[in-house]
Coordinates of N, CA and C in Angstrom, one line a residue:
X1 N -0.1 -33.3 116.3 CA 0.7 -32.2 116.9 C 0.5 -32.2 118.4
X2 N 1.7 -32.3 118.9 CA 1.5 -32.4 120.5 C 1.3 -31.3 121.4
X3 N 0.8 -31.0 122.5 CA 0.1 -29.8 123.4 C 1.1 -28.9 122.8
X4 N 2.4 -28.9 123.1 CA 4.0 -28.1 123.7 C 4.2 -27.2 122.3
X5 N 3.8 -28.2 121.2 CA 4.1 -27.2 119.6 C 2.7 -26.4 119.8
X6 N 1.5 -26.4 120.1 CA 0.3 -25.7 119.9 C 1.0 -24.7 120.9
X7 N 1.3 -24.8 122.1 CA 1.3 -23.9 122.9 C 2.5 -22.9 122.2
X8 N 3.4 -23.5 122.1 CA 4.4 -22.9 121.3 C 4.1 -21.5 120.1
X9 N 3.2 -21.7 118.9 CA 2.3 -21.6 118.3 C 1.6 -20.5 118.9
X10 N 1.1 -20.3 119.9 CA 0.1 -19.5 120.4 C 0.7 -18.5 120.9
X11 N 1.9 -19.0 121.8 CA 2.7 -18.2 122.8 C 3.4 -17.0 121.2
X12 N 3.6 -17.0 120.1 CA 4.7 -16.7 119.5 C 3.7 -16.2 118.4
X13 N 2.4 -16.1 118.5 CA 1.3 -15.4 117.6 C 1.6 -13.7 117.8
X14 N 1.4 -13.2 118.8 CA 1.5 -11.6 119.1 C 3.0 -11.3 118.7
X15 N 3.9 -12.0 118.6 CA 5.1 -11.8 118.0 C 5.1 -11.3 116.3
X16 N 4.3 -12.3 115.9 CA 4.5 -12.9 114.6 C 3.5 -11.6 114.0
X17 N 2.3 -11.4 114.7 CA 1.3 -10.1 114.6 C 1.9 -9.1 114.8
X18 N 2.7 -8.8 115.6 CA 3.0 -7.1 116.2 C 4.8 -7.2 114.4
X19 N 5.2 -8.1 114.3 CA 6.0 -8.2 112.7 C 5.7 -8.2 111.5
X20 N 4.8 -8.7 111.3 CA 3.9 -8.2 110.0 C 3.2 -6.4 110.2
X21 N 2.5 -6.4 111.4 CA 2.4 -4.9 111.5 C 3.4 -3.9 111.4
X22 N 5.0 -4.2 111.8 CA 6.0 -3.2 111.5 C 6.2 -3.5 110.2
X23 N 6.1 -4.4 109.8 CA 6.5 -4.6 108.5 C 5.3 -3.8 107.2
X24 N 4.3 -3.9 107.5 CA 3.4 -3.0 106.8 C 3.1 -1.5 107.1
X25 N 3.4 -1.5 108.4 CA 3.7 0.4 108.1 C 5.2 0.9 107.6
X26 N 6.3 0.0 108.0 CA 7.4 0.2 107.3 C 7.5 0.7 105.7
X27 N 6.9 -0.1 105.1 CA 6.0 -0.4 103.8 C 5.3 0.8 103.3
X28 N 4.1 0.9 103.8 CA 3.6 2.3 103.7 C 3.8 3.7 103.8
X29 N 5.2 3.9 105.1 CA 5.8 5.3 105.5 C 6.8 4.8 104.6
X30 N 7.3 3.9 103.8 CA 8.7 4.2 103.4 C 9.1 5.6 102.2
X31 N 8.3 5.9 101.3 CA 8.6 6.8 100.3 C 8.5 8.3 101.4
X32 N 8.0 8.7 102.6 CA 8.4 9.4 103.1 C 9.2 9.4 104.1
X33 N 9.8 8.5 104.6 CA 10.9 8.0 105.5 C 12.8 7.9 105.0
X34 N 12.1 8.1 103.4 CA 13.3 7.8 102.2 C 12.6 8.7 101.0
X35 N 13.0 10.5 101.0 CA 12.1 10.6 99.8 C 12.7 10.5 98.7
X36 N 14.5 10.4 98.5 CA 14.7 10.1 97.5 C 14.2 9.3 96.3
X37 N 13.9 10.0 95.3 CA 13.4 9.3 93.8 C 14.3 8.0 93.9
X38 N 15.4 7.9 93.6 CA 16.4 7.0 93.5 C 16.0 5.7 94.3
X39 N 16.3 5.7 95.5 CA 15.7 5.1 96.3 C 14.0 4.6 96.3
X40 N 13.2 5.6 95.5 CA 12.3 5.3 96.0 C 12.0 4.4 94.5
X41 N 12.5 4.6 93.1 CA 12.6 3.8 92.0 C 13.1 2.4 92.2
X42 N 14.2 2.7 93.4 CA 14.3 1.4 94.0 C 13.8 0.0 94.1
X43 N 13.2 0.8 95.1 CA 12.3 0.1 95.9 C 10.8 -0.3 95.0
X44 N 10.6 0.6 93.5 CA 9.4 -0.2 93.1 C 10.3 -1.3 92.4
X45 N 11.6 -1.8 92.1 CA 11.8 -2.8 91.5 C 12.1 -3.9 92.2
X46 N 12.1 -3.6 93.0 CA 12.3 -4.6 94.6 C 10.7 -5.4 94.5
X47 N 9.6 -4.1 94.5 CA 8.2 -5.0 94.5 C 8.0 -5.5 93.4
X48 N 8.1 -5.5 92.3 CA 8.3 -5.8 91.3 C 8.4 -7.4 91.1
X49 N 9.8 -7.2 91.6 CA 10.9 -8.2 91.7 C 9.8 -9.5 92.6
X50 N 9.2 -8.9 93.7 CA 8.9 -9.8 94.7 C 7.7 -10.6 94.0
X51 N 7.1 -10.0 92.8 CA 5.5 -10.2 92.4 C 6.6 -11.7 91.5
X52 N 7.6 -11.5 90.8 CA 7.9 -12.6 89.9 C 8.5 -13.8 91.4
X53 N 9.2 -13.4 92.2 CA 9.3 -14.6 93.1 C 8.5 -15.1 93.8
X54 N 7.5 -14.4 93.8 CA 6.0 -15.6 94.5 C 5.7 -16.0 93.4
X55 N 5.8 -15.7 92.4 CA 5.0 -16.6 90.8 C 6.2 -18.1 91.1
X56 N 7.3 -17.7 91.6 CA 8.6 -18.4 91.0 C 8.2 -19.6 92.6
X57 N 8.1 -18.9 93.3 CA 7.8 -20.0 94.7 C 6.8 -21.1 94.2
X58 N 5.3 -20.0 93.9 CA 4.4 -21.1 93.7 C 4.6 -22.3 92.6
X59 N 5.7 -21.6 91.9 CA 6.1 -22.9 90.4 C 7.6 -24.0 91.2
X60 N 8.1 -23.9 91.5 CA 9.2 -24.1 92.9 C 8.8 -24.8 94.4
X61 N 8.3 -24.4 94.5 CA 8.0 -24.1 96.1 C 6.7 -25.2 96.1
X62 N 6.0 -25.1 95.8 CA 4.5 -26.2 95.4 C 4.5 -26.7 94.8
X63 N 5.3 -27.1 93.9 CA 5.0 -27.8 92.4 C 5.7 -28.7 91.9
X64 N 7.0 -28.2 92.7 CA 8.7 -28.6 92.6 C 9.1 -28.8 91.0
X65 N 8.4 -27.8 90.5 CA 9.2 -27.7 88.8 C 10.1 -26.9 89.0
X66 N 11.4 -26.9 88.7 CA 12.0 -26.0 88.6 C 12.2 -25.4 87.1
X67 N 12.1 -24.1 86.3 CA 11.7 -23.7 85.5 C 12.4 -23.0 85.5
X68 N 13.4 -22.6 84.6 CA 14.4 -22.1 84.1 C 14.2 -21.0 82.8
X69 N 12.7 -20.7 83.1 CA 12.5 -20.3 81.8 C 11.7 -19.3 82.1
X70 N 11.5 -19.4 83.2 CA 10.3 -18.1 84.3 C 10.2 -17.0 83.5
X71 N 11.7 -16.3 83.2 CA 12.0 -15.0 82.9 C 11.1 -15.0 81.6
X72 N 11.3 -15.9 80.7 CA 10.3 -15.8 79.8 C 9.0 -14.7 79.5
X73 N 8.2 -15.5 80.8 CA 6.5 -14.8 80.8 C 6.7 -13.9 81.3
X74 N 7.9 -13.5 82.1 CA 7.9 -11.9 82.5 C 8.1 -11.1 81.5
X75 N 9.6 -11.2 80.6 CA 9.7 -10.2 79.7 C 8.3 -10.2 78.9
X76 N 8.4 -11.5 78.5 CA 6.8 -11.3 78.0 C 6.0 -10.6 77.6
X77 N 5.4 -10.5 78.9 CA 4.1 -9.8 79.0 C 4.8 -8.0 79.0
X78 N 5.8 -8.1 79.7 CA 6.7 -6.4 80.0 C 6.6 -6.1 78.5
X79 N 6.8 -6.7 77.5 CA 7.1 -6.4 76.4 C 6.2 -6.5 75.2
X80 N 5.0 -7.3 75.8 CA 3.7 -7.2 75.0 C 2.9 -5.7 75.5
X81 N 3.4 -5.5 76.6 CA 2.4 -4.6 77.6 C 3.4 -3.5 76.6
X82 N 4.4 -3.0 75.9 CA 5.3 -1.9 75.5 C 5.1 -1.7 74.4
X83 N 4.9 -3.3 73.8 CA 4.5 -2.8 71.9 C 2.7 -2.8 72.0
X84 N 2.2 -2.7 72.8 CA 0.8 -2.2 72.0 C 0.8 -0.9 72.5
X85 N 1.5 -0.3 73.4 CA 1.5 1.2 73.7 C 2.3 2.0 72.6
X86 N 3.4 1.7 72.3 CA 4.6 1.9 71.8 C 4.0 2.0 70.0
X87 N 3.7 0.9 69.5 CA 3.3 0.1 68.4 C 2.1 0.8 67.6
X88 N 1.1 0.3 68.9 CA -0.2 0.1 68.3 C -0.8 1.4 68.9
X89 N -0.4 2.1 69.8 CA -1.1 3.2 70.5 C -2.4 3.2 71.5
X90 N -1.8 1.8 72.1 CA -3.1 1.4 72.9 C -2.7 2.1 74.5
X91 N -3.4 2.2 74.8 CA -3.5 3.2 76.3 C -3.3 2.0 77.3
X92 N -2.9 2.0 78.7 CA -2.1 1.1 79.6 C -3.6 -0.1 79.9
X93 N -4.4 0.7 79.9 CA -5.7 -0.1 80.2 C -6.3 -1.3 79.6
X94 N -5.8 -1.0 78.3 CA -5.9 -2.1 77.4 C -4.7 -2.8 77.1
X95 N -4.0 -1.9 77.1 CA -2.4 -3.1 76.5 C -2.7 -4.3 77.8
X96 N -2.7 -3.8 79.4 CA -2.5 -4.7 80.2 C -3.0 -5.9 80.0
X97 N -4.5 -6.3 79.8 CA -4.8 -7.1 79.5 C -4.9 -8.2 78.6
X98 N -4.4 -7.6 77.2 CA -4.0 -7.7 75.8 C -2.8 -8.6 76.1
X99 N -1.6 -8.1 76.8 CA -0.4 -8.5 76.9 C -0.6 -10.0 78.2
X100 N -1.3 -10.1 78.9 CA -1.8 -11.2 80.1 C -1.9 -12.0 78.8
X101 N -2.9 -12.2 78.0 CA -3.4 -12.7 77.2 C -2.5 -13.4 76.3
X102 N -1.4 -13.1 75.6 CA -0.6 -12.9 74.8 C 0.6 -13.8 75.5
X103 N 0.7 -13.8 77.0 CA 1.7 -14.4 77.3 C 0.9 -15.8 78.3
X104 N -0.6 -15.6 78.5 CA -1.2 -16.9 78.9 C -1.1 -17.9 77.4
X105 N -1.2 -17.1 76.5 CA -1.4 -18.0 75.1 C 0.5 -18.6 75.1
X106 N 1.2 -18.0 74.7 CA 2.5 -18.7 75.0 C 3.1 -19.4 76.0
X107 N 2.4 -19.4 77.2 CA 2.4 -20.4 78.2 C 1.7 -21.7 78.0
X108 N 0.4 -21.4 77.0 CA -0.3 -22.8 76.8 C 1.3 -24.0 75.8
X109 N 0.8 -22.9 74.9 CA 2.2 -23.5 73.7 C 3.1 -23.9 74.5
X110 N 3.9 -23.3 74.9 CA 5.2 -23.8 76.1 C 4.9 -24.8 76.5
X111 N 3.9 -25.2 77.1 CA 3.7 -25.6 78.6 C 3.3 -27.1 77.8
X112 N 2.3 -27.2 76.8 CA 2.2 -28.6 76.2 C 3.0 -29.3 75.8
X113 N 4.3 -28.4 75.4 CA 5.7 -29.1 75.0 C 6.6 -29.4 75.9
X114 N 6.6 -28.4 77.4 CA 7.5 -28.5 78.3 C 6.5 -29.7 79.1
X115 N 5.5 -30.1 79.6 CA 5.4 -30.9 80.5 C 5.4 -32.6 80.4
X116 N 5.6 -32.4 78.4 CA 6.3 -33.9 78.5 C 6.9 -34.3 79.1
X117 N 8.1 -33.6 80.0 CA 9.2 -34.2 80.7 C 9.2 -33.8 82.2
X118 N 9.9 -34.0 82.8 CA 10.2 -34.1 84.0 C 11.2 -33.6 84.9
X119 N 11.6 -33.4 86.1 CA 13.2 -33.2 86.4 C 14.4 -32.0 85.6
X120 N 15.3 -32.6 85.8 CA 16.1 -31.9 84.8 C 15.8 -31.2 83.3
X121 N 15.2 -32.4 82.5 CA 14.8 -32.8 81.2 C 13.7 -31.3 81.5
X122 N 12.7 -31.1 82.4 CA 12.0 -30.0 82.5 C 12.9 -28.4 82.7
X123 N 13.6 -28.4 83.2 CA 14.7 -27.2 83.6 C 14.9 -27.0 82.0
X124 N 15.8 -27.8 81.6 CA 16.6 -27.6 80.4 C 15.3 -27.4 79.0
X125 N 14.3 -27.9 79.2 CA 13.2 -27.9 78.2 C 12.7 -26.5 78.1
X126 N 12.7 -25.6 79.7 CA 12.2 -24.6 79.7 C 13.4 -23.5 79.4
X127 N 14.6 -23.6 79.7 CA 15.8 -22.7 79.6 C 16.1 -22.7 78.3
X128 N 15.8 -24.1 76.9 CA 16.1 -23.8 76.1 C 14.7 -23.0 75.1
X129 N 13.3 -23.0 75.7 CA 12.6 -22.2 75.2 C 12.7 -20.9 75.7
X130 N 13.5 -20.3 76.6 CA 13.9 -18.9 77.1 C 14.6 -18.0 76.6
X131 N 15.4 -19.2 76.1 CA 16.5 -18.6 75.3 C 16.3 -18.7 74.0
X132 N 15.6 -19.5 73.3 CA 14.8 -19.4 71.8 C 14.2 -17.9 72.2
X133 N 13.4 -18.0 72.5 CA 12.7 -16.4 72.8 C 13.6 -15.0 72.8
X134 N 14.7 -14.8 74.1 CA 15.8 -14.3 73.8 C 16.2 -13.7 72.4
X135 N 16.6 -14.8 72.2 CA 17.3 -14.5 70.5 C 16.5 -14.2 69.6
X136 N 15.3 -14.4 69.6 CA 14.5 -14.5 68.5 C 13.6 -12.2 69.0
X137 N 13.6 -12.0 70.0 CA 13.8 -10.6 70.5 C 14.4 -9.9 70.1
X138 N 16.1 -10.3 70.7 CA 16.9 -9.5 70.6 C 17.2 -9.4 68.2
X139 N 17.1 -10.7 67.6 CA 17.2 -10.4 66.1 C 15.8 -9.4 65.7
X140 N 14.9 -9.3 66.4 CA 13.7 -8.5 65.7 C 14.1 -7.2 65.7
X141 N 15.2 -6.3 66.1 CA 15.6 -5.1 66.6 C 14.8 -3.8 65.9
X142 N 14.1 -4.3 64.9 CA 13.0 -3.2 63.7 C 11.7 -3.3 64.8
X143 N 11.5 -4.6 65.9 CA 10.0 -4.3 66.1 C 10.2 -4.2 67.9
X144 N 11.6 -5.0 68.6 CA 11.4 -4.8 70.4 C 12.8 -4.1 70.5
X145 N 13.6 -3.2 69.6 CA 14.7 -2.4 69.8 C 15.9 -3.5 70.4
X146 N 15.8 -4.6 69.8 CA 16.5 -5.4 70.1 C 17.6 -5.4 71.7
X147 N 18.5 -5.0 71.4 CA 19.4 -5.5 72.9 C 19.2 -3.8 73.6
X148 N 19.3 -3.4 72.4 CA 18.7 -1.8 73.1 C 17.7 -1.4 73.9
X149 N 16.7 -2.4 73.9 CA 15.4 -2.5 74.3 C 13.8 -1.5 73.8
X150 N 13.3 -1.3 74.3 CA 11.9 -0.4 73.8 C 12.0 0.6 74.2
X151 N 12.0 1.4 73.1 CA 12.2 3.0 73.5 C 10.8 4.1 73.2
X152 N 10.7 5.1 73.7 CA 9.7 5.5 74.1 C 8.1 5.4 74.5
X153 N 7.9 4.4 75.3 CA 7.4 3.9 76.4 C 6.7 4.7 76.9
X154 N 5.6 5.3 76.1 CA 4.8 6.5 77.6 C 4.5 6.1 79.2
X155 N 4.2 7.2 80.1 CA 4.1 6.6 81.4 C 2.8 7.1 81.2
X156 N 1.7 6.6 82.1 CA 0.5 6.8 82.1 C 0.8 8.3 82.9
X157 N -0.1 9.2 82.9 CA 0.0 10.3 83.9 C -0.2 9.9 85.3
X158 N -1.4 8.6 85.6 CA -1.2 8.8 86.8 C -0.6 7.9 87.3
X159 N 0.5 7.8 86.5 CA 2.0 6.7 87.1 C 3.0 7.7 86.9
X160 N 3.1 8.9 86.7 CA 4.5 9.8 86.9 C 4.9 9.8 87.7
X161 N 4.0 10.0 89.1 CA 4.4 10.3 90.1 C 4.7 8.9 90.8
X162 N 6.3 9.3 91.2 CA 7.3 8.1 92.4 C 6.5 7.2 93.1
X163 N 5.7 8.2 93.7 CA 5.4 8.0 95.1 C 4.5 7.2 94.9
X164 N 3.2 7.5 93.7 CA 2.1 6.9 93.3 C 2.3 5.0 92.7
X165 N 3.3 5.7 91.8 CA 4.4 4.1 91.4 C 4.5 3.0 92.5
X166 N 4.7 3.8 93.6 CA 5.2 2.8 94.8 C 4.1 2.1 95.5
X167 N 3.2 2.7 95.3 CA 1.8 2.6 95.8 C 1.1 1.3 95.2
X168 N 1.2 1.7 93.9 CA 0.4 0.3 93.0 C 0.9 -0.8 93.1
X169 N 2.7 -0.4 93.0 CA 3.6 -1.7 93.0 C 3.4 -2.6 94.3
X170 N 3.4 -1.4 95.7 CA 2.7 -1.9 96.7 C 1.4 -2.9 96.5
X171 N 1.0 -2.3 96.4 CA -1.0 -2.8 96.5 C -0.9 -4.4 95.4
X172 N 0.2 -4.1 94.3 CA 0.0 -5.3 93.2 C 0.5 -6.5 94.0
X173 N 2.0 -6.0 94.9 CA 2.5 -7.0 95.4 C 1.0 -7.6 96.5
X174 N 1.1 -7.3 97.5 CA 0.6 -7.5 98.2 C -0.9 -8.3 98.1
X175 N -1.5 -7.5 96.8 CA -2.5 -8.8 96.2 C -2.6 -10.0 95.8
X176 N -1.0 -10.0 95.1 CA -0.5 -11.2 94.5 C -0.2 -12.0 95.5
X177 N 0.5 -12.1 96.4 CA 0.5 -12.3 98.0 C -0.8 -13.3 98.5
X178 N -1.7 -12.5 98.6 CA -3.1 -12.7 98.9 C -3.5 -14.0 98.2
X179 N -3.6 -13.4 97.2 CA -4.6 -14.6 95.9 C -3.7 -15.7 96.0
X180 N -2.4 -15.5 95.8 CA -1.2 -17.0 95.4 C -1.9 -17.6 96.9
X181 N -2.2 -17.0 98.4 CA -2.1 -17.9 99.4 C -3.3 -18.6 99.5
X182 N -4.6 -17.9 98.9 CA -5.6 -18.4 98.6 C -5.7 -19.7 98.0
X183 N -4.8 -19.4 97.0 CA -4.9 -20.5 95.9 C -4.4 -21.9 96.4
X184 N -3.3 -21.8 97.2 CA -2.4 -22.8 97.9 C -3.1 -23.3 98.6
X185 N -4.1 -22.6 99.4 CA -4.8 -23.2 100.2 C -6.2 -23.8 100.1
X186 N -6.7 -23.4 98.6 CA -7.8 -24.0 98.4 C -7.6 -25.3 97.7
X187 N -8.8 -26.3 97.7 CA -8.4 -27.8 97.6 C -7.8 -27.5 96.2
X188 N -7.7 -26.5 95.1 CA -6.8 -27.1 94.1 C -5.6 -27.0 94.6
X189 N -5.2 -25.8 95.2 CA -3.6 -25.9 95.6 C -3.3 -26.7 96.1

């Protein structure tokens, strides 16, 4: 790297610092800057959203598999995390990690069959285990309320509140953030 890119680099640090700073109090004051519920429901599906596209970067972005089948481990686990509450009567504390489990175990499965291949052959390997899944959901309608989806879903009490919602969703993004860059940057990434 030559002097002109380092200097470059240095000169455009307090830039780069004082944008992440607006961008995290942005972040922080938003649910009272915007108190609408609506908006603020929003915005937890936006962080949400952001936790499955760093999963999707680091499988993409680093790895160059492209995986067509991502949505999989998300409903997944959303859906393992619903029927042990829903189902079984298990409290959020337990389902959570019950349902990690449940959808690490069908990633193993998946993943010994999907990485025989390669390329395309990997896309389509994983898009057509997505859609096996899919269908095989949406016909169980007696156990995941099929296309209907899962209905009554307790909220933990101390996720009623919007604001609080936005907070965890915050904090979850933002760790996942952390750890994924960790990971990238330690000698296994």
């Amino acid at each position: 790297m030559n002097t002109q890119a380092v200097r470059s680099r240095v000169e455009r640090l307090p830039l780069v610092r004082l944008s992440w700073g607006v961008a995290a109090a942005t972040l922080a004051a938003y649910p009272f800057l915007i108190p609408s519920s609506y908006y603020i429901s929003l915005a937890i599906d936006v962080l949400i959203m952001g936790i499955y596209a760093l999963s999707f970067d680091l499988l993409l972005g680093f790895t160059g598999l492209l995986s067509l089948g991502h949505t999989l481990f998300f409903g997944l686990g959303a859906y393992a995390v619903g029927l042990l509450m829903v189902k079984a009567g298990l409290g959020v504390a337990a389902a959570l990690p019950l349902a990690v489990v449940a959808a690490l175990l069908v990633a193993v499965l998946f993943g010994v069959l999907s990485l025989r291949v390669s390329g395309v052959y990997f896309a389509m390997v994983t898009l057509a285990f997505s859609e096996l899944t899919r269908l095989a959901v949406e016909k169980m309608s007696w156990l995941t309320g099929g296309a209907d989806g899962l209905a009554g879903l307790p909220t933990p009490a101390w996720l009623g509140d919007r604001t609080v919602f936005y907070y965890v969703a915050l904090a979850l993004l933002v760790s996942t953030y952390l750890l994924l860059r960790r990971l990238v940057a330690s000698p296994v990434g």
